[in-house]
Coordinates of C-alpha atoms (C1' of nucleotides) in Angstrom, one line a residue:
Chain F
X1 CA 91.3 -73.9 70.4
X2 CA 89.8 -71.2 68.5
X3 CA 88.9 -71.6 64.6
X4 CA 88.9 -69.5 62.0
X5 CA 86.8 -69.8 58.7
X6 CA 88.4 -71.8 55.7
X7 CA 86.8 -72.1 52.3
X8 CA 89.0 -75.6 52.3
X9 CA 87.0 -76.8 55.2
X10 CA 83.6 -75.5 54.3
X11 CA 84.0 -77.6 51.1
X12 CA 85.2 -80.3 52.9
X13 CA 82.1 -80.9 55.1
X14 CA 80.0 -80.4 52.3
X15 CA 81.3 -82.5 50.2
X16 CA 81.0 -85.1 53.3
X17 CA 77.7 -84.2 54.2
X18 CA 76.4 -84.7 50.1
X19 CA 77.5 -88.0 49.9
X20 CA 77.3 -91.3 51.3
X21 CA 79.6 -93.5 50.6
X22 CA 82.0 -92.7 53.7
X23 CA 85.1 -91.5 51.8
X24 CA 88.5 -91.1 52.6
X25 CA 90.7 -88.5 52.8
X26 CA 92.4 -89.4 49.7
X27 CA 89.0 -89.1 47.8
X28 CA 87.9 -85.7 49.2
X29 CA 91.5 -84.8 47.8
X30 CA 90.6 -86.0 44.4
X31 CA 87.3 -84.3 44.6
X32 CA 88.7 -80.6 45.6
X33 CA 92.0 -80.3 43.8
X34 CA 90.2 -78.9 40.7
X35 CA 88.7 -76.3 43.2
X36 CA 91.9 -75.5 44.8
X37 CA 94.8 -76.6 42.5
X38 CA 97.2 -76.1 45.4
X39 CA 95.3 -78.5 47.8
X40 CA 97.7 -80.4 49.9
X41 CA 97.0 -83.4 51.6
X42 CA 98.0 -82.1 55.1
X43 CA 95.1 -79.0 54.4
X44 CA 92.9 -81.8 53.7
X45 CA 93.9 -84.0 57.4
X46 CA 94.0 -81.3 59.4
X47 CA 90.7 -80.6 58.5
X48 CA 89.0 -83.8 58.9
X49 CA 90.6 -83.8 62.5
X50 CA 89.3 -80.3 63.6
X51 CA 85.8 -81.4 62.2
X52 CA 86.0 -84.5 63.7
X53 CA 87.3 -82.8 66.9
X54 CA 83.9 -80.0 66.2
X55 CA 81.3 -83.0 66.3
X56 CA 80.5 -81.9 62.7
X57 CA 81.9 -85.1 61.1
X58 CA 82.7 -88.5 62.7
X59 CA 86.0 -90.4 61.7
X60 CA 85.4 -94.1 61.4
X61 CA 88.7 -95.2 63.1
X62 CA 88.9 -98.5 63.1
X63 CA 90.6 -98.5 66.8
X64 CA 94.3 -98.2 66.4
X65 CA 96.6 -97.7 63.8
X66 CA 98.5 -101.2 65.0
X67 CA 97.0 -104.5 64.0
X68 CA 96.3 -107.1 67.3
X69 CA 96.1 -110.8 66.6
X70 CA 93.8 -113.2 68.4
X71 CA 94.4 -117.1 69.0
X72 CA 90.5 -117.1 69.8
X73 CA 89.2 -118.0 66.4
X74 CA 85.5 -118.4 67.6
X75 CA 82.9 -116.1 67.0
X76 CA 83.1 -113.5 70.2
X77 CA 83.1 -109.7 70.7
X78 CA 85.3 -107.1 72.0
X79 CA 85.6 -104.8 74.7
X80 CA 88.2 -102.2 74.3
X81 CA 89.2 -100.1 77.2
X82 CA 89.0 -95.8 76.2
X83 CA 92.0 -95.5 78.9
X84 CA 94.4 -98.4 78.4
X85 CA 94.0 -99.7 75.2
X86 CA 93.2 -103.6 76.5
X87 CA 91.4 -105.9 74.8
X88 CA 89.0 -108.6 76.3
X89 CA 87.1 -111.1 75.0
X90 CA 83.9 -111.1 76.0
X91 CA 81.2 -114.0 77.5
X92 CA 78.1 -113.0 75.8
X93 CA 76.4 -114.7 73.1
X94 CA 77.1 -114.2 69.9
X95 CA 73.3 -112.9 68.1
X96 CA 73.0 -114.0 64.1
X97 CA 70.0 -112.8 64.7
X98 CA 70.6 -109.5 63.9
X99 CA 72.4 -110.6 60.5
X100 CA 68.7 -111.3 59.5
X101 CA 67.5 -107.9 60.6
X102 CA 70.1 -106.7 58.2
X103 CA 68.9 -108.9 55.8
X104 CA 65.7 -108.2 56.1
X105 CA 65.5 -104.6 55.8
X106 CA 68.5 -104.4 52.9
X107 CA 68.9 -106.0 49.7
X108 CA 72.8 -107.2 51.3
X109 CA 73.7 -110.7 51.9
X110 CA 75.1 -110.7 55.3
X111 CA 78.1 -112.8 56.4
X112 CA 78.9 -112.3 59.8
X113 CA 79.1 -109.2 62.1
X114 CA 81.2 -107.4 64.8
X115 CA 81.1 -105.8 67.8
X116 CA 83.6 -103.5 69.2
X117 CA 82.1 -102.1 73.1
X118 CA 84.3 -99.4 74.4
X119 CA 84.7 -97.9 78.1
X120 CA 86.5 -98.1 81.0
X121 CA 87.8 -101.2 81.9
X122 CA 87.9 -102.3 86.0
X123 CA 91.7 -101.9 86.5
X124 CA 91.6 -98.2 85.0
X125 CA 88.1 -97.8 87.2
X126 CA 90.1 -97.9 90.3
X127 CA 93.5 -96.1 89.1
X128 CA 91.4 -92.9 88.1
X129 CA 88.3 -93.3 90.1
X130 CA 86.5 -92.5 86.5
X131 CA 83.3 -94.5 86.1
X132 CA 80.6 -95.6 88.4
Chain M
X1 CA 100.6 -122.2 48.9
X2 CA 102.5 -124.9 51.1
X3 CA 103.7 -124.0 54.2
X4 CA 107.0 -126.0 56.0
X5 CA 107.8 -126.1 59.4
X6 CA 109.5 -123.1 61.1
X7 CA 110.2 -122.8 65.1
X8 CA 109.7 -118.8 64.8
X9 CA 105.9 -119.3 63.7
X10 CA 105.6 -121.9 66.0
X11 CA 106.2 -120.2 68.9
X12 CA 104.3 -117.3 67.8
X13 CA 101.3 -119.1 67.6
X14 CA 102.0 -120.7 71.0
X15 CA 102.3 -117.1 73.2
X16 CA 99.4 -115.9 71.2
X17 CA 97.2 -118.8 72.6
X18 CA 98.4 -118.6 76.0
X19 CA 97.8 -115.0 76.3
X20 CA 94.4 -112.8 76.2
X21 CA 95.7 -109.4 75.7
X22 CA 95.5 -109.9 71.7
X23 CA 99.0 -108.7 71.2
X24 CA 100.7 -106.5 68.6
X25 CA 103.4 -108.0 66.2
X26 CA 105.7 -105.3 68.4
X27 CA 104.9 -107.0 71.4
X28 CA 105.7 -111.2 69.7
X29 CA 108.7 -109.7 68.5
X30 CA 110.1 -108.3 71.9
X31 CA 108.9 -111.7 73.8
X32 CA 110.5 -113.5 71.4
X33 CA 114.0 -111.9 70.8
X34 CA 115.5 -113.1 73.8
X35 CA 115.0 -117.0 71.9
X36 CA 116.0 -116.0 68.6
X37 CA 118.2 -113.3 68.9
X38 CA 118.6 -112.3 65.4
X39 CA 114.5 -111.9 64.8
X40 CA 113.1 -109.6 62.8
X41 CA 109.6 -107.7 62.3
X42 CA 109.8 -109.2 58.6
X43 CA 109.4 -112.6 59.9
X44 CA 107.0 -111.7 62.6
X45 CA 104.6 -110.2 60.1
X46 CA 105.0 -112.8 57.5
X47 CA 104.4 -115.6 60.4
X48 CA 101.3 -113.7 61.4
X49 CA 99.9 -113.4 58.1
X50 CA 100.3 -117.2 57.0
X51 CA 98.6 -118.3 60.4
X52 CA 95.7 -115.8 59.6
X53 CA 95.8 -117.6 56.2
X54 CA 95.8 -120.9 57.8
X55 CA 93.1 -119.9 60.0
X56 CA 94.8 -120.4 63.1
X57 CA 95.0 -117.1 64.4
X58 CA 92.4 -114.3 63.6
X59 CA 93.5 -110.4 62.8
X60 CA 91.8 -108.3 64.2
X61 CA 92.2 -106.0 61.4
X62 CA 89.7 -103.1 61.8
X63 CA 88.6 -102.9 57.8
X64 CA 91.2 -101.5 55.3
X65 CA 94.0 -99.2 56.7
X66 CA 92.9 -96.2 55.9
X67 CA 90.6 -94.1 57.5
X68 CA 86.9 -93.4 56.5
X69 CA 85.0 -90.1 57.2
X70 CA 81.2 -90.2 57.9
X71 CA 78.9 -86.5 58.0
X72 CA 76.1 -88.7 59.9
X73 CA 76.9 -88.2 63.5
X74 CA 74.2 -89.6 64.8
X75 CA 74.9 -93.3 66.1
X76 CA 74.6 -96.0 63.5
X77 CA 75.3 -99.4 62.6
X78 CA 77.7 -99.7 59.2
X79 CA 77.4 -102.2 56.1
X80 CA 81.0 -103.3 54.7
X81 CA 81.2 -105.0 51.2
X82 CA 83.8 -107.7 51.1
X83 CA 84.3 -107.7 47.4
X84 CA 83.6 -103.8 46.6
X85 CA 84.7 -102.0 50.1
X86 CA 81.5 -100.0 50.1
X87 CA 80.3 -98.7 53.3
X88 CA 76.7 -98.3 53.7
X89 CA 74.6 -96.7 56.8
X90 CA 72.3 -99.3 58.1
X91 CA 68.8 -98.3 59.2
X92 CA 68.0 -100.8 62.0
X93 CA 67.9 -99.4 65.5
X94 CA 70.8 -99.2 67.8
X95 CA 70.4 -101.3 70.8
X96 CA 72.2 -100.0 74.0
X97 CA 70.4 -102.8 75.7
X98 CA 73.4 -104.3 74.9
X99 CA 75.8 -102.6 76.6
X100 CA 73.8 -102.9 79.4
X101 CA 74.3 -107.3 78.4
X102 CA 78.3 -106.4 79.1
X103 CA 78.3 -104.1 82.1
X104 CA 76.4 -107.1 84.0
X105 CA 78.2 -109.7 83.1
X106 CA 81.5 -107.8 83.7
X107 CA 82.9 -105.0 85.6
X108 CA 83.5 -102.4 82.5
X109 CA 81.6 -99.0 82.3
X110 CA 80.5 -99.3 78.6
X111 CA 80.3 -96.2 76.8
X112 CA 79.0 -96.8 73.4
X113 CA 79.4 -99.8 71.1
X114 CA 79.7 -100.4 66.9
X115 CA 78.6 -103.0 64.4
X116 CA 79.7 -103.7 61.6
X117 CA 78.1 -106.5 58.7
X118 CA 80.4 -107.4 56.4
X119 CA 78.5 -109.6 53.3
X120 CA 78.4 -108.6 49.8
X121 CA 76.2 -105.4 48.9
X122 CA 73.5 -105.7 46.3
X123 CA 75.5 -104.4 42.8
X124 CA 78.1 -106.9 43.7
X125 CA 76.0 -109.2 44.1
X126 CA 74.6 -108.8 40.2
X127 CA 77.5 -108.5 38.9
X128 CA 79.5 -111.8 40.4
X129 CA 76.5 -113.7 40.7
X130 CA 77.3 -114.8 44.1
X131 CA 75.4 -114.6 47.1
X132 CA 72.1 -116.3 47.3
Chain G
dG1 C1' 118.1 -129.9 45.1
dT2 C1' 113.8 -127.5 45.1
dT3 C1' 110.9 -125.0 48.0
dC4 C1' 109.9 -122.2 51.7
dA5 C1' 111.6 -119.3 55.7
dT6 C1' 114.9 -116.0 57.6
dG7 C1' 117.3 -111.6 58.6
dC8 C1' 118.4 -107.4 57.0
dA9 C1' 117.5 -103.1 54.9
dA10 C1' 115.1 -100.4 51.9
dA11 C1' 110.5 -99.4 50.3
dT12 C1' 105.6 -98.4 50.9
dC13 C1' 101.5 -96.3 52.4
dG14 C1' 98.4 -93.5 55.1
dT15 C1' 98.9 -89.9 58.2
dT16 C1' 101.3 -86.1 60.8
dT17 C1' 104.3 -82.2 61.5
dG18 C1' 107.7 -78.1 61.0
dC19 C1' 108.2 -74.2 58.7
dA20 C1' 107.6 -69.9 56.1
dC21 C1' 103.9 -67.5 54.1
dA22 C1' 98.9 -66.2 53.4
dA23 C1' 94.3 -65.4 55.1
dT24 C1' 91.1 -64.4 58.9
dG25 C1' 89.2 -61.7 62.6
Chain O
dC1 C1' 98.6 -57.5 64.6
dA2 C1' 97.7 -61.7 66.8
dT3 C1' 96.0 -66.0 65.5
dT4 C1' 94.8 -69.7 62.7
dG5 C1' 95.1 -71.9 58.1
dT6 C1' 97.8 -73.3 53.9
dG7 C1' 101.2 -75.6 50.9
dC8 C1' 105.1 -78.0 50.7
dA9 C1' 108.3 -81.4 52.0
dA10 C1' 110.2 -84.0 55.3
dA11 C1' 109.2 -87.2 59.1
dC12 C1' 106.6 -90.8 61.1
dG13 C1' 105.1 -95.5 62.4
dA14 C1' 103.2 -99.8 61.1
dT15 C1' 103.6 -103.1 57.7
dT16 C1' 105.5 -105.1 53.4
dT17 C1' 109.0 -106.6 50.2
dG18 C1' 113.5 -107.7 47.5
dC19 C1' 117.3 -110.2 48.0
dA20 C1' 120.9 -113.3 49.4
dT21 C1' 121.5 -116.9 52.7
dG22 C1' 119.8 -120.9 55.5
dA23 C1' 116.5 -124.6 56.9
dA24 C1' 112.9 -128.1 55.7
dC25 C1' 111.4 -131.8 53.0

DNA sequence: GTTCATGCAAATCGTTTGCACAATG
DNA sequence: CATTGTGCAAACGATTTGCATGAAC
């Protein structure tokens, strides 16, 4: 895919790269409709995907768009498999440790944490021969 | 709230703890039409939600729904605020020895991994009074 | 018999897409 | 002029909700 210049997308990533606070698409909407009274919402998504897709930006994603529920109500983490979607629990302790790191170097207090690991799971290893 | 006794959420909760693929409400609701053939999503997701409430199940509920854009691309652990939404960049290193942790105690090629502390940020914090 | 749960359909909300027109290269 | 971007509105998919009926206590 080949892209052309857009004034809409330039403002887009600066406006992104000026601030901190993460926004969403609905905000940079806000933000740019006095700059471009005709601003559409789909201007503004297609945007944030081909900068996303550029490198330039990164989309916080949150995984999928579908909820998944867990009858595992102890503290664990995830893996979640690039390929197949699957969810496992995973065996490895769970480090509060780094809560105080947070703690320590911030003025937050911390509650818990999570982590998401993502790759290749075995089963999709040996269907695609992807992986080492 | 007081809840009374409904087969439907019981036998929600009962596939959801005799299964470790952390299913979608789609996938309850087509298990679970054959026993009640008149089911619907509505009940499905209003089961789920009350056993989250109860604390019996957990969502897995990747933040808020919509999507959050980010100009720093390089990788980073995030800050969530539970009261204000606020997402903050966190300046602590970014441990791969982690992934490392997973890929020997499972078969998985990790890629990359994300962290996310969820507490309550420092203006919150003022204004409520909570927090220590 | 009061409260909570159900099924159904319509509504909601964030995001995506089809289309005709405008801007870019 | 060939290609990509825009605005608009309609479509989408997951989830929620209003309402009349049914089950639980």
């Amino acid at each position: 895919m080949k892209y052309k210049r857009s004034l809409q997308r330039e403002r887009i990533l600066e406006l992104l790269k000026n601030t901190g606070i993460h926004p969403t698409a609905n905000w940079l909407y806000e933000r740019l409709k006095g700059e471009f009274p005709n601003l559409s919402m789909g201007t503004v998504y297609r945007n944030l995907n081909i900068l996303d897709e550029q490198g330039l930006i990164k989309k916080i994603d949150f995984g999928s768009t579908f909820d998944r529920f867990d009858a595992n109500i102890t503290p664990h983490y995830h893996f979640i498999c690039e390929i197949c979607g699957s969810i496992t629990d995973l065996d490895i302790p769970v480090d509060s440790g780094l809560e105080k790191i947070v703690e320590a170097k911030t003025k937050f207090k911390v509650n818990r944490h999570r982590i998401e690991f993502y790759g290749i799971c075995d089963k999709c290893r040996k269907k695609t021969g992807m992986g080492k």
